[in-house]
Amino acid sequence: MIELLKVWVTNITIAIFFITAVEMILPDNSIKKYAKFVLGLMLIVVIINPIMKIFDKNFNLNTYSSKATSYMEGSNSKANIKEYKNINIQNTTQNFKKNLEAQCITNLEDVYPDNKYNAEIKIVYDSKKGVFNINTVDIGVVDKGVKSIKNIDINTSSVSTSNKEILRDEQGNKIKNLLSTKLKISNDAITVYKLYS
């Protein structure tokens, strides 16, 4: 027992000398605080290792660390990481889409306040480049006031209404040019249509 205590105190002393030497040669920058954190963890491991052996005779820190390493390198972990990455990309795409649609509506209402606008943007993630690309932008222009619905087709199986009329006039071109400049995309990716309420 005395021999184990002697080895434990010796290990703690060596660890403290090692930590002190490393701290003395570290430069004074932002890395120093991270290095101190890691060195502190090393000291905790040196102190706790014999205490854990008292409670668990089979305790071996190397076994636990190798199990953790094998888990991180295992295929199950890689599948989980891939799944989390896909979920993250999906959530980021949705948030980017909502924010971009809201920004388009705000920009249009600031420049052309006579109308109300709806925006529908399709975004695609380019996994090779790691960027989100704007695929299409559909802008609905709603005149203030109530308009009648156009083109009602009624048949026995369903009722469909076509309430979109693509704007190819000056108003549509102005909206396209504004959004093309703001979003830095081609005019061809933007469709402006009249929405009837």
XYZ file of C-alpha atoms in Angstrom:
197
model
C 0.000 0.000 0.000
C 2.842 2.385 0.869
C 4.497 1.535 -2.444
C 1.300 2.413 -4.372
C 1.018 5.706 -2.480
C 4.668 6.473 -3.281
C 4.108 5.792 -7.017
C 0.959 7.930 -6.972
C 2.693 10.940 -5.348
C 5.636 10.533 -7.744
C 3.291 10.549 -10.752
C 1.512 13.667 -9.487
C 4.859 15.425 -8.909
C 6.138 14.524 -12.383
C 2.855 15.696 -13.923
C 3.081 19.044 -12.081
C 6.690 19.573 -13.203
C 5.719 18.696 -16.780
C 2.725 21.084 -16.717
C 4.858 23.885 -15.262
C 7.544 23.402 -17.915
C 4.991 23.425 -20.740
C 3.277 26.548 -19.373
C 6.627 28.349 -19.179
C 7.459 27.711 -22.847
C 3.976 28.524 -24.172
C 3.665 31.954 -25.831
C 1.211 34.463 -24.399
C -1.650 34.180 -26.894
C -5.094 32.629 -27.168
C -3.710 29.088 -27.424
C -2.332 29.279 -23.874
C -5.755 29.006 -22.221
C -6.610 25.902 -24.257
C -3.252 24.351 -23.456
C -3.827 25.034 -19.727
C -7.212 23.336 -19.995
C -5.706 20.199 -21.570
C -2.861 20.149 -19.071
C -5.365 20.458 -16.239
C -7.279 17.475 -17.608
C -4.043 15.493 -17.696
C -3.407 16.329 -14.033
C -6.940 15.265 -13.090
C -6.433 11.933 -14.864
C -3.145 11.359 -13.019
C -4.835 12.114 -9.680
C -8.029 10.111 -10.295
C -6.497 7.000 -11.872
C -5.367 5.332 -8.583
C -8.583 6.361 -6.800
C -10.642 4.642 -9.509
C -8.551 1.482 -9.066
C -9.540 1.367 -5.386
C -13.245 1.188 -6.306
C -12.808 -0.907 -9.459
C -9.845 -3.257 -9.533
C -10.259 -3.822 -13.295
C -10.307 -0.094 -14.096
C -7.905 0.822 -16.876
C -7.994 4.251 -18.459
C -6.438 2.910 -21.658
C -9.341 0.466 -22.101
C -11.911 3.250 -21.809
C -10.034 5.532 -24.178
C -9.586 2.754 -26.754
C -13.330 1.956 -26.561
C -14.144 5.614 -27.147
C -11.727 5.772 -30.075
C -13.111 2.605 -31.661
C -16.655 3.963 -31.319
C -15.691 7.230 -33.001
C -13.995 5.356 -35.837
C -16.769 2.769 -36.179
C -19.285 2.671 -39.003
C -22.197 3.312 -36.638
C -20.692 6.620 -35.613
C -20.026 7.567 -39.230
C -23.648 6.811 -40.119
C -24.833 8.953 -37.197
C -22.584 11.810 -38.239
C -23.871 11.583 -41.823
C -27.474 11.556 -40.592
C -26.888 14.593 -38.359
C -25.177 16.377 -41.252
C -28.165 15.730 -43.540
C -30.604 16.959 -40.891
C -28.458 20.043 -40.338
C -28.365 20.781 -44.087
C -32.135 20.334 -44.291
C -32.774 22.695 -41.354
C -30.310 25.253 -42.688
C -31.971 25.128 -46.119
C -35.404 25.730 -44.585
C -34.189 28.639 -42.436
C -32.260 30.178 -45.332
C -35.357 29.862 -47.546
C -37.658 31.522 -44.976
C -35.216 34.356 -44.286
C -34.612 34.955 -47.992
C -38.346 35.007 -48.756
C -38.963 37.494 -45.943
C -36.061 39.659 -47.156
C -37.410 39.650 -50.736
C -40.852 40.743 -49.551
C -39.328 43.500 -47.385
C -37.167 44.769 -50.277
C -40.131 44.825 -52.670
C -42.444 46.567 -50.191
C -39.773 49.200 -49.509
C -39.227 49.996 -53.196
C -42.764 49.364 -54.524
C -45.150 49.987 -51.597
C -48.325 50.043 -53.756
C -48.664 46.243 -53.721
C -48.386 43.273 -51.411
C -46.023 40.420 -52.318
C -45.644 36.701 -51.834
C -42.321 34.939 -52.338
C -41.558 31.286 -53.003
C -37.866 30.444 -53.335
C -36.379 27.057 -54.164
C -32.918 26.470 -52.742
C -30.549 23.615 -53.607
C -27.514 22.537 -51.568
C -24.393 21.896 -53.659
C -22.555 19.220 -51.681
C -19.414 19.400 -53.836
C -18.858 23.108 -53.173
C -20.621 23.157 -49.798
C -22.843 26.127 -50.701
C -26.555 26.842 -51.015
C -27.716 27.981 -54.457
C -30.934 29.787 -55.314
C -32.663 27.685 -57.958
C -35.842 29.675 -58.660
C -37.610 32.709 -57.248
C -41.379 33.072 -57.734
C -42.820 36.432 -56.741
C -46.568 36.947 -56.503
C -47.810 40.514 -56.798
C -51.114 41.128 -55.018
C -52.857 44.398 -55.796
C -54.325 46.109 -52.767
C -58.043 45.584 -52.871
C -60.138 42.607 -53.918
C -59.968 41.180 -57.431
C -61.991 38.403 -58.972
C -60.582 34.942 -59.549
C -59.819 34.153 -63.174
C -59.987 30.894 -65.161
C -62.213 28.613 -63.125
C -62.443 25.087 -64.553
C -65.129 22.856 -63.113
C -65.475 19.196 -63.987
C -66.935 16.215 -62.195
C -63.735 15.066 -60.488
C -62.224 18.312 -59.220
C -62.345 22.075 -59.227
C -59.200 23.962 -60.210
C -58.490 27.644 -60.361
C -55.616 29.329 -62.083
C -54.944 32.541 -60.204
C -51.455 33.213 -61.609
C -50.828 35.528 -64.529
C -47.144 35.955 -65.402
C -46.131 39.621 -65.603
C -43.940 40.359 -68.593
C -44.571 44.094 -68.572
C -42.535 46.941 -67.097
C -43.632 46.182 -63.531
C -42.483 42.555 -63.835
C -39.135 43.594 -65.340
C -38.512 46.160 -62.583
C -39.165 43.551 -59.902
C -36.907 41.042 -61.688
C -34.079 43.578 -61.996
C -34.351 44.597 -58.337
C -34.259 41.026 -57.060
C -31.579 40.004 -59.544
C -29.337 42.755 -58.168
C -30.144 42.035 -54.518
C -29.803 38.235 -54.741
C -27.045 38.239 -57.369
C -28.846 35.748 -59.609
C -29.939 35.710 -63.235
C -33.226 37.312 -64.309
C -34.149 33.964 -65.890
C -34.404 32.345 -62.444
C -37.043 34.888 -61.345
C -40.728 34.617 -62.249
C -43.093 37.450 -61.412
C -46.815 36.806 -61.578
C -50.018 38.560 -60.643
C -51.921 36.988 -57.783
C -55.638 37.538 -57.545
C -57.083 37.441 -54.078
